[in-house]
PDB file of N, CA and C in Angstrom:
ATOM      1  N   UNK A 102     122.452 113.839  86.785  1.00 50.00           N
ATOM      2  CA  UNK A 102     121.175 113.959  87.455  1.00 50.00           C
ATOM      3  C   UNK A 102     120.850 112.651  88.175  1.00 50.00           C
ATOM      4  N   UNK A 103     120.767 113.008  89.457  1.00 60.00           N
ATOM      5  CA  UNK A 103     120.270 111.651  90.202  1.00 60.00           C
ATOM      6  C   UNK A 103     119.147 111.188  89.641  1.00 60.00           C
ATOM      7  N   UNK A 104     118.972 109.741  89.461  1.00 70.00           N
ATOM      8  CA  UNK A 104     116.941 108.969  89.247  1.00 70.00           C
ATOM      9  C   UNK A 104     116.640 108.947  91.131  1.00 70.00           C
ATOM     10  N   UNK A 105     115.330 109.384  90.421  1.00 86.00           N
ATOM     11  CA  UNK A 105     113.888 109.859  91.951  1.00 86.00           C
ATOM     12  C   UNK A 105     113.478 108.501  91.660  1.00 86.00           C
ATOM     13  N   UNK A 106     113.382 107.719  93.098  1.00 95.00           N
ATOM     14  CA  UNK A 106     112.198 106.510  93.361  1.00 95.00           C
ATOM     15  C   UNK A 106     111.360 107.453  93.516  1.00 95.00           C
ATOM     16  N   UNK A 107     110.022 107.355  93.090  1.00 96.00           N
ATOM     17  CA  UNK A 107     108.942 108.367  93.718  1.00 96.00           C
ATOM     18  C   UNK A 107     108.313 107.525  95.004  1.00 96.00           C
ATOM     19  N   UNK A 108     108.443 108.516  95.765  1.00 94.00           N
ATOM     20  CA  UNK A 108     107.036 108.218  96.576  1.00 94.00           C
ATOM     21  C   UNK A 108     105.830 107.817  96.872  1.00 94.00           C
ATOM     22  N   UNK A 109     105.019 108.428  95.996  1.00 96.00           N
ATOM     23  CA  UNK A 109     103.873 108.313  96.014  1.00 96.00           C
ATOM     24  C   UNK A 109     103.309 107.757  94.813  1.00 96.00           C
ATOM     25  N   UNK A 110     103.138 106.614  95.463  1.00 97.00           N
ATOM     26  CA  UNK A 110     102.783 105.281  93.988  1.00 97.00           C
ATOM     27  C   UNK A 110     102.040 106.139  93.337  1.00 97.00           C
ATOM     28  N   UNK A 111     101.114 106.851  93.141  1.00 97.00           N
ATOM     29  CA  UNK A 111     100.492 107.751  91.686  1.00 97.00           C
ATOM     30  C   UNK A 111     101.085 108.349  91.114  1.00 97.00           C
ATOM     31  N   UNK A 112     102.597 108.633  91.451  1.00 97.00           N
ATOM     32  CA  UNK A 112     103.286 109.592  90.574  1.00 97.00           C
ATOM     33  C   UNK A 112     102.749 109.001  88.920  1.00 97.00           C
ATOM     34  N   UNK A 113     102.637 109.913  88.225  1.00 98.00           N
ATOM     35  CA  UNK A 113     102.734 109.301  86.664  1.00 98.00           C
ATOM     36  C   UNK A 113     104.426 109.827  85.923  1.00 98.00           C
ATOM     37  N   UNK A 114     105.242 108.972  85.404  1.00 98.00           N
ATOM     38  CA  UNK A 114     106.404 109.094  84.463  1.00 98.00           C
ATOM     39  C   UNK A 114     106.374 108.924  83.559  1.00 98.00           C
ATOM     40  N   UNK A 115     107.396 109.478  82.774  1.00 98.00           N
ATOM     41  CA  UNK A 115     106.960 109.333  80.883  1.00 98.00           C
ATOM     42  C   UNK A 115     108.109 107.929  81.562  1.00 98.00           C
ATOM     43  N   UNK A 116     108.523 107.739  79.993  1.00 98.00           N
ATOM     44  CA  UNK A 116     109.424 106.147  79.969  1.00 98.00           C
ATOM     45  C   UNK A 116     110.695 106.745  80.584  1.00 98.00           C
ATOM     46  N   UNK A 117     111.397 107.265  80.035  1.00 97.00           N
ATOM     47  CA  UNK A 117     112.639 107.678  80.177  1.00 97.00           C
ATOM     48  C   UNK A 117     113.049 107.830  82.032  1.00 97.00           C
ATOM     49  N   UNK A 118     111.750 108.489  82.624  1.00 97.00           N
ATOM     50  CA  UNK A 118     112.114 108.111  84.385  1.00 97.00           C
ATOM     51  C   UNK A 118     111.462 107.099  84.411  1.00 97.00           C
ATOM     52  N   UNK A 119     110.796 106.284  84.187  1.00 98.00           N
ATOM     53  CA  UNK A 119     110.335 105.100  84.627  1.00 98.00           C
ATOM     54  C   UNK A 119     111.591 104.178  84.066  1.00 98.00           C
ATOM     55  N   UNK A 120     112.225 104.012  83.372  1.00 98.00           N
ATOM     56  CA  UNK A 120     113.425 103.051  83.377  1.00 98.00           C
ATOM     57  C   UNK A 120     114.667 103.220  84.536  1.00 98.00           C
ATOM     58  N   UNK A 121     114.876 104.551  84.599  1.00 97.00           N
ATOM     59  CA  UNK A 121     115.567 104.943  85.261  1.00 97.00           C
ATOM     60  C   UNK A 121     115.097 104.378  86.796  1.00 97.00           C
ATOM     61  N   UNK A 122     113.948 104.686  87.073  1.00 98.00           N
ATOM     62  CA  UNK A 122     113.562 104.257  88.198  1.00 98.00           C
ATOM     63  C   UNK A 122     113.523 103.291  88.645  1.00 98.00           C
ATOM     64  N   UNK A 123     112.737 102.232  87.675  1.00 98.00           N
ATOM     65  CA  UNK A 123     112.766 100.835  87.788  1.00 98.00           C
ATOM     66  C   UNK A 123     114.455 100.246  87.822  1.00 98.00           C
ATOM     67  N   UNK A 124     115.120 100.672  86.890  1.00 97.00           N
ATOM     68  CA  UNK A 124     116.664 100.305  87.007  1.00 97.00           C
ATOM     69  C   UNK A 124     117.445 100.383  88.502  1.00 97.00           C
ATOM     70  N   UNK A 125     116.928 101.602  89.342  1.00 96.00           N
ATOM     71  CA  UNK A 125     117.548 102.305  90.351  1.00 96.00           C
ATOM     72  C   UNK A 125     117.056 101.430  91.662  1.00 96.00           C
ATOM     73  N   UNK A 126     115.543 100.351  91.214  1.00 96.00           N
ATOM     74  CA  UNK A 126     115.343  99.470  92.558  1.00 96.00           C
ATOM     75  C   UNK A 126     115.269  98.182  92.396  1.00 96.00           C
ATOM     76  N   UNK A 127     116.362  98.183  90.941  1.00 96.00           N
ATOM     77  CA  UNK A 127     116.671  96.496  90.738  1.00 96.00           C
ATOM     78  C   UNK A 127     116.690  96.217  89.500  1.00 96.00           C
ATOM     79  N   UNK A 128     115.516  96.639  88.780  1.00 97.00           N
ATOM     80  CA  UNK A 128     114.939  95.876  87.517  1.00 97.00           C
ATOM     81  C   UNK A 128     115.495  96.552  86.025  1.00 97.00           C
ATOM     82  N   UNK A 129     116.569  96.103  86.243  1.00 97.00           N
ATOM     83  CA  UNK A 129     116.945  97.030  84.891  1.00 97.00           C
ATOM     84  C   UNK A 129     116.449  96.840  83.442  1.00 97.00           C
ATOM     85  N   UNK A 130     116.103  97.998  83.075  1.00 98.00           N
ATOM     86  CA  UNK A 130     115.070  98.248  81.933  1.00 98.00           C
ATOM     87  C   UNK A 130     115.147  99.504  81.202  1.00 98.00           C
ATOM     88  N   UNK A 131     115.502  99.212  79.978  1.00 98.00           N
ATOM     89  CA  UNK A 131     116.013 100.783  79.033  1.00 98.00           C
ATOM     90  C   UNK A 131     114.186 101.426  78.585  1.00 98.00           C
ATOM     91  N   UNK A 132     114.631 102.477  78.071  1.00 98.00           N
ATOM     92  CA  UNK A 132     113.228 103.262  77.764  1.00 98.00           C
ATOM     93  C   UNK A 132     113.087 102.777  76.219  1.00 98.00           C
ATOM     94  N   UNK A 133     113.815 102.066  75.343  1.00 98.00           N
ATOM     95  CA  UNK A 133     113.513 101.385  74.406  1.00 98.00           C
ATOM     96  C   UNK A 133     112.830  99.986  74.355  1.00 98.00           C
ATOM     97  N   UNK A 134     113.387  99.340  75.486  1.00 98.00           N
ATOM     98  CA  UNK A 134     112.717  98.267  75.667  1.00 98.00           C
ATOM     99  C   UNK A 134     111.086  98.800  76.736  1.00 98.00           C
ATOM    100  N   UNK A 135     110.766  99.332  77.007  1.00 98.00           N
ATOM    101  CA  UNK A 135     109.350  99.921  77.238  1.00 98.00           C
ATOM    102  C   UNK A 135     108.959  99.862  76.530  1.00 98.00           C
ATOM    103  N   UNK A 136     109.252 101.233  75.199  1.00 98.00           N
ATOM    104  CA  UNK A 136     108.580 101.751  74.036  1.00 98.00           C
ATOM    105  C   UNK A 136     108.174  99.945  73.011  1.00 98.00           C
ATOM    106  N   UNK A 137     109.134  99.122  73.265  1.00 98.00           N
ATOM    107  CA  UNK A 137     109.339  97.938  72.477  1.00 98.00           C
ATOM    108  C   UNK A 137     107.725  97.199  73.023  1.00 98.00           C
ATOM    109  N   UNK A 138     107.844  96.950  74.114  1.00 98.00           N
ATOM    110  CA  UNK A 138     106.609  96.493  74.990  1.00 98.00           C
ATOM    111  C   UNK A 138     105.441  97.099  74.612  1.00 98.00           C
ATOM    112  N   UNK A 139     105.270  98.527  74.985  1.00 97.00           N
ATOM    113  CA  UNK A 139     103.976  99.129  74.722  1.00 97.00           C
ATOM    114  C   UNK A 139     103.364  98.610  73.072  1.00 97.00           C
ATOM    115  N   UNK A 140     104.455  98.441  72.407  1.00 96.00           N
ATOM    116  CA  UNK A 140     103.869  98.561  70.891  1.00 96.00           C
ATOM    117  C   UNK A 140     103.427  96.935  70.462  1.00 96.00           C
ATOM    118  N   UNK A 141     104.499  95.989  71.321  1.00 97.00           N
ATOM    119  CA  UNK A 141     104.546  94.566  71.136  1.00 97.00           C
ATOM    120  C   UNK A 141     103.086  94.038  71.909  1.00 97.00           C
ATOM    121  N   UNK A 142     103.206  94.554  73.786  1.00 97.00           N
ATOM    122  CA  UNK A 142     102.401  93.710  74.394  1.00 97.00           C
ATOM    123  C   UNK A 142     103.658  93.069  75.747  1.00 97.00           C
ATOM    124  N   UNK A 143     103.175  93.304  76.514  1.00 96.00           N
ATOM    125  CA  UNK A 143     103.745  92.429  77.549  1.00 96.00           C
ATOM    126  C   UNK A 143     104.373  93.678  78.559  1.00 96.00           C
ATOM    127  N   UNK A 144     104.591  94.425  78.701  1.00 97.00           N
ATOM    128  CA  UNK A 144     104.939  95.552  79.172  1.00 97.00           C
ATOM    129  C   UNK A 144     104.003  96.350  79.987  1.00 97.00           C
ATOM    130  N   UNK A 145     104.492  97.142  81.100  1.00 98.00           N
ATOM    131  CA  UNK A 145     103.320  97.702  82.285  1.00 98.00           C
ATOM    132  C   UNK A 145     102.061  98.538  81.564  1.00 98.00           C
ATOM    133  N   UNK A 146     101.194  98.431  82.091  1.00 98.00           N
ATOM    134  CA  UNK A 146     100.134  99.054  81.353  1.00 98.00           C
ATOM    135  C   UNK A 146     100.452 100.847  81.469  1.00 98.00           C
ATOM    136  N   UNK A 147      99.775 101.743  80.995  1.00 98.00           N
ATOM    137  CA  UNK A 147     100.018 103.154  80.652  1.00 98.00           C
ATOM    138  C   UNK A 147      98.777 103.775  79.898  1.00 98.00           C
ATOM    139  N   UNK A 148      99.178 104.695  80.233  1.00 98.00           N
ATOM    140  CA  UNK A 148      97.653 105.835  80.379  1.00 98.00           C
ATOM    141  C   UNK A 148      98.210 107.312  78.993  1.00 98.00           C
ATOM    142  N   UNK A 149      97.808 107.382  77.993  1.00 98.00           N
ATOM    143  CA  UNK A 149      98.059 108.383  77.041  1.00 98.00           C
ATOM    144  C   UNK A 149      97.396 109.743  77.614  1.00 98.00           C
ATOM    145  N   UNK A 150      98.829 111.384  77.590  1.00 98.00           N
ATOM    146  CA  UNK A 150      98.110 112.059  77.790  1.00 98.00           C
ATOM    147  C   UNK A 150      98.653 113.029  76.460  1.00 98.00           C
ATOM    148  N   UNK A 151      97.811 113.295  75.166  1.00 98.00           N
ATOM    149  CA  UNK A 151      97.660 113.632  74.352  1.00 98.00           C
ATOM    150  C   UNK A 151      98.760 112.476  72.928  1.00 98.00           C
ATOM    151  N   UNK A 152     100.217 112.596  73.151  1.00 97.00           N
ATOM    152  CA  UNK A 152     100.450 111.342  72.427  1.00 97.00           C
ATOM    153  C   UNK A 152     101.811 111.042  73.466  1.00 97.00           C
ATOM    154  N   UNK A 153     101.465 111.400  74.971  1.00 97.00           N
ATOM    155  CA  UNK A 153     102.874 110.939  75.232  1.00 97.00           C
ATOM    156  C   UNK A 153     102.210 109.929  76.690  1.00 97.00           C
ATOM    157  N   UNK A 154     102.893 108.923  76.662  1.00 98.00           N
ATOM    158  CA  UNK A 154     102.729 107.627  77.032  1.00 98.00           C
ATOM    159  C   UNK A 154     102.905 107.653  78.590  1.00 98.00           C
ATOM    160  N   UNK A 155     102.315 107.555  79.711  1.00 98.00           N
ATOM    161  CA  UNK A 155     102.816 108.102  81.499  1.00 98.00           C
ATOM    162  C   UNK A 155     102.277 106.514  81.999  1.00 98.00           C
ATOM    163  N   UNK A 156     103.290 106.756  83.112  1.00 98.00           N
ATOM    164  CA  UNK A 156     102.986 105.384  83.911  1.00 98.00           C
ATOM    165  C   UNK A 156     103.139 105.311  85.138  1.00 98.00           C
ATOM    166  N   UNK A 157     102.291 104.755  85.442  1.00 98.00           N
ATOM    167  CA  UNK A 157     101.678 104.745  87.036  1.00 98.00           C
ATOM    168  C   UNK A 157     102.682 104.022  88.038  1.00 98.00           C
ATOM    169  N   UNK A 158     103.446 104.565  88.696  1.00 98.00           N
ATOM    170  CA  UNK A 158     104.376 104.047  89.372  1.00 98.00           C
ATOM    171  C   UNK A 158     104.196 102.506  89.916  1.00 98.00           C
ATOM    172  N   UNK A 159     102.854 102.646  90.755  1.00 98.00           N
ATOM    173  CA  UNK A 159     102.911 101.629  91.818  1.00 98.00           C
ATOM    174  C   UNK A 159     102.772 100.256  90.184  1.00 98.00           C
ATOM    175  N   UNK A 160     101.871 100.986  89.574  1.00 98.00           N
ATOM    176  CA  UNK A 160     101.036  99.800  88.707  1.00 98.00           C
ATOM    177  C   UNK A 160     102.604  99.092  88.096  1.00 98.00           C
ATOM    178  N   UNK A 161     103.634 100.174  87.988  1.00 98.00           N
ATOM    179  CA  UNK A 161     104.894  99.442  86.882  1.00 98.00           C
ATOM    180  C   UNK A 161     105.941  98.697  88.290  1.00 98.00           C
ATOM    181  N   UNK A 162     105.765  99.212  88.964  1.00 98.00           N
ATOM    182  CA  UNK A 162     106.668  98.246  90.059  1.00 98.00           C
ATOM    183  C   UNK A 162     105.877  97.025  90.329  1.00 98.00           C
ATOM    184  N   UNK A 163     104.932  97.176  90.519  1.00 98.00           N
ATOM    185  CA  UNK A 163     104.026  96.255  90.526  1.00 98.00           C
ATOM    186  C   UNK A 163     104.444  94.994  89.346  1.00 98.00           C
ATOM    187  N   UNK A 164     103.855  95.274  88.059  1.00 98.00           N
ATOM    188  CA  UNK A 164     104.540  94.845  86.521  1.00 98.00           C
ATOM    189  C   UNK A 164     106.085  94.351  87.168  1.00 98.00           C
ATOM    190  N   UNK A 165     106.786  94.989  87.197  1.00 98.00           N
ATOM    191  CA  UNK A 165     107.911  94.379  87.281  1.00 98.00           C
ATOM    192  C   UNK A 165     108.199  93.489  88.412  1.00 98.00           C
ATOM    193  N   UNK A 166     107.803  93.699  89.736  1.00 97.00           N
ATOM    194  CA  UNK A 166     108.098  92.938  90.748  1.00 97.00           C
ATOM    195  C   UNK A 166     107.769  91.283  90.149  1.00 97.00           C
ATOM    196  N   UNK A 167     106.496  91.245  89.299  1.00 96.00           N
ATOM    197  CA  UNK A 167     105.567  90.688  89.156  1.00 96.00           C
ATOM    198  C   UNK A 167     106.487  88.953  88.153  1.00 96.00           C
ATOM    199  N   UNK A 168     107.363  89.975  87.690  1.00 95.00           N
ATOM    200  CA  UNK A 168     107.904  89.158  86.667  1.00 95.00           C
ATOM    201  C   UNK A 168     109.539  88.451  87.610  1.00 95.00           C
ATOM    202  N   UNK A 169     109.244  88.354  88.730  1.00 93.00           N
ATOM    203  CA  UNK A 169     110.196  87.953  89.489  1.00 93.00           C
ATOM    204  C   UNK A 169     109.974  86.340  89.240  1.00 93.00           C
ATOM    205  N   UNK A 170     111.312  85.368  89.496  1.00 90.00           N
ATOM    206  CA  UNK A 170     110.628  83.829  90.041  1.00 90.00           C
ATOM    207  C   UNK A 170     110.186  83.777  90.954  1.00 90.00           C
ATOM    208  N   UNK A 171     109.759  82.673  92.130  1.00 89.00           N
ATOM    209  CA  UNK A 171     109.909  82.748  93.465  1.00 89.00           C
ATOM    210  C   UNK A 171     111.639  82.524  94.139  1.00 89.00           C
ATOM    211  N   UNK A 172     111.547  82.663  94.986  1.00 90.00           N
ATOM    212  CA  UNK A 172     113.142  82.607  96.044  1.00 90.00           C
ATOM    213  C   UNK A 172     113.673  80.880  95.734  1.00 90.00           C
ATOM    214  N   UNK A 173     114.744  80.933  95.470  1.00 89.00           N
ATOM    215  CA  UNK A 173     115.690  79.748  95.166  1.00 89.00           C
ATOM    216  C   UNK A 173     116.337  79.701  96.024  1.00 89.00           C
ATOM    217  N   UNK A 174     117.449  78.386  96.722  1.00 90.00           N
ATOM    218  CA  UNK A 174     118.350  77.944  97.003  1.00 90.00           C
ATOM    219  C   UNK A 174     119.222  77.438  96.109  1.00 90.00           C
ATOM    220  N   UNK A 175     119.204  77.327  95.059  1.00 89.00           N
ATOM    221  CA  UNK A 175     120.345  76.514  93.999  1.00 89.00           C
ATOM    222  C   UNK A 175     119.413  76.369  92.340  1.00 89.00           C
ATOM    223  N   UNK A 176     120.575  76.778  91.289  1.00 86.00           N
ATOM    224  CA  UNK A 176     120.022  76.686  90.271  1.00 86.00           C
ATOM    225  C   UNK A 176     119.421  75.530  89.766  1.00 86.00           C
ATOM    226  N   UNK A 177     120.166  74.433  90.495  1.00 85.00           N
ATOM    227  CA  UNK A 177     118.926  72.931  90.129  1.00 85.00           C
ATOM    228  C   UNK A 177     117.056  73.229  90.701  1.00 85.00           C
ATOM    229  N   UNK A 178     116.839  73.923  91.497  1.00 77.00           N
ATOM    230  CA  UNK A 178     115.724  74.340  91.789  1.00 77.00           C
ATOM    231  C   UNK A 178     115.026  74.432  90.450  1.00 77.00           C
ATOM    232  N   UNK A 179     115.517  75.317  89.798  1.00 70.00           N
ATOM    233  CA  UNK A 179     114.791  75.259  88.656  1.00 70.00           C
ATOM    234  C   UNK A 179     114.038  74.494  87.719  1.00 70.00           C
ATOM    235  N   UNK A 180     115.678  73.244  87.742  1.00 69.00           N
ATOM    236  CA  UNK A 180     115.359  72.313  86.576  1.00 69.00           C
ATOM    237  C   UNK A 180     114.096  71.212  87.772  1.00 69.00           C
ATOM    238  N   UNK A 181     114.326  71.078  88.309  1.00 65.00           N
ATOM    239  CA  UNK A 181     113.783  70.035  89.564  1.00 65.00           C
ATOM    240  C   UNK A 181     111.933  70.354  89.335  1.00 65.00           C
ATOM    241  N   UNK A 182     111.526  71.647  89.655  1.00 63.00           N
ATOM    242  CA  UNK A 182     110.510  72.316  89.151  1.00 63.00           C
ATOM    243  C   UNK A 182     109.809  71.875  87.622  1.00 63.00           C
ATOM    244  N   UNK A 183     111.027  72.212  86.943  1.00 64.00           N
ATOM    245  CA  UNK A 183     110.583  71.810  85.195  1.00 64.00           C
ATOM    246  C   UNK A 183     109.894  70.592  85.088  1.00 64.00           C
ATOM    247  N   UNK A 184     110.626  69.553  85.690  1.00 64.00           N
ATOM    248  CA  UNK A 184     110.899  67.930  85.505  1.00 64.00           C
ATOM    249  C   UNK A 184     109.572  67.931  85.989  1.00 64.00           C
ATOM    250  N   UNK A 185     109.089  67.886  87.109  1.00 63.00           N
ATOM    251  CA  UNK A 185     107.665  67.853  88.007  1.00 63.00           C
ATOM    252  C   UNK A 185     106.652  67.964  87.012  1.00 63.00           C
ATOM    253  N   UNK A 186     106.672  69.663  86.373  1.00 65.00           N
ATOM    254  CA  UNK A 186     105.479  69.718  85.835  1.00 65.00           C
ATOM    255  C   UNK A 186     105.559  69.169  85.011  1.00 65.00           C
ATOM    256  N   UNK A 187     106.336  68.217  84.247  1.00 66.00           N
ATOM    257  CA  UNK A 187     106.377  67.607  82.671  1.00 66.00           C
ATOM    258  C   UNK A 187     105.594  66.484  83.326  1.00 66.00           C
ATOM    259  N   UNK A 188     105.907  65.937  84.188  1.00 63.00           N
ATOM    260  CA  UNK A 188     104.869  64.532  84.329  1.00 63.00           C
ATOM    261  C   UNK A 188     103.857  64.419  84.622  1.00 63.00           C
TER     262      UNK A 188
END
């Protein structure tokens, strides 16, 4: 079965297409590590409809885009960054 990017950022998905989905435009992410999030904290927000867990497309691409760095040229970028804010 092919994974659907949806369209229309309101689509709501249980986990299982929302990993799939999110996986399919970069961000790879199992439906355990969701379920892990929802229960921990840190994970896209979600809307209960009776006990099963749906998520708002735009809001979880969103979530995930979100957790990007900014754009690098070289992995010293990183450390160069670190060093700065320590002083």
């Amino acid at each position: 079965m092919a994974t659907v990017i949806p369209d229309d950022p309101d689509t709501l998905l249980r986990r299982k297409q929302l990993a799939e989905a999110l996986t399919a435009k970069g961000f790879q992410i199992t439906e355990a590590t969701l379920a892990t999030k929802a229960s921990r904290g840190g994970g896209p927000p979600y809307e209960l409809w009776g006990r099963i867990p749906l998520y708002r497309w735009a809001t979880s691409l969103a979530w995930a885009e979100g957790r990007l760095s900014s754009p690098r040229r070289s992995t010293s970028e990183a450390d160069a960054s670190r060093n700065l804010s320590a002083q």
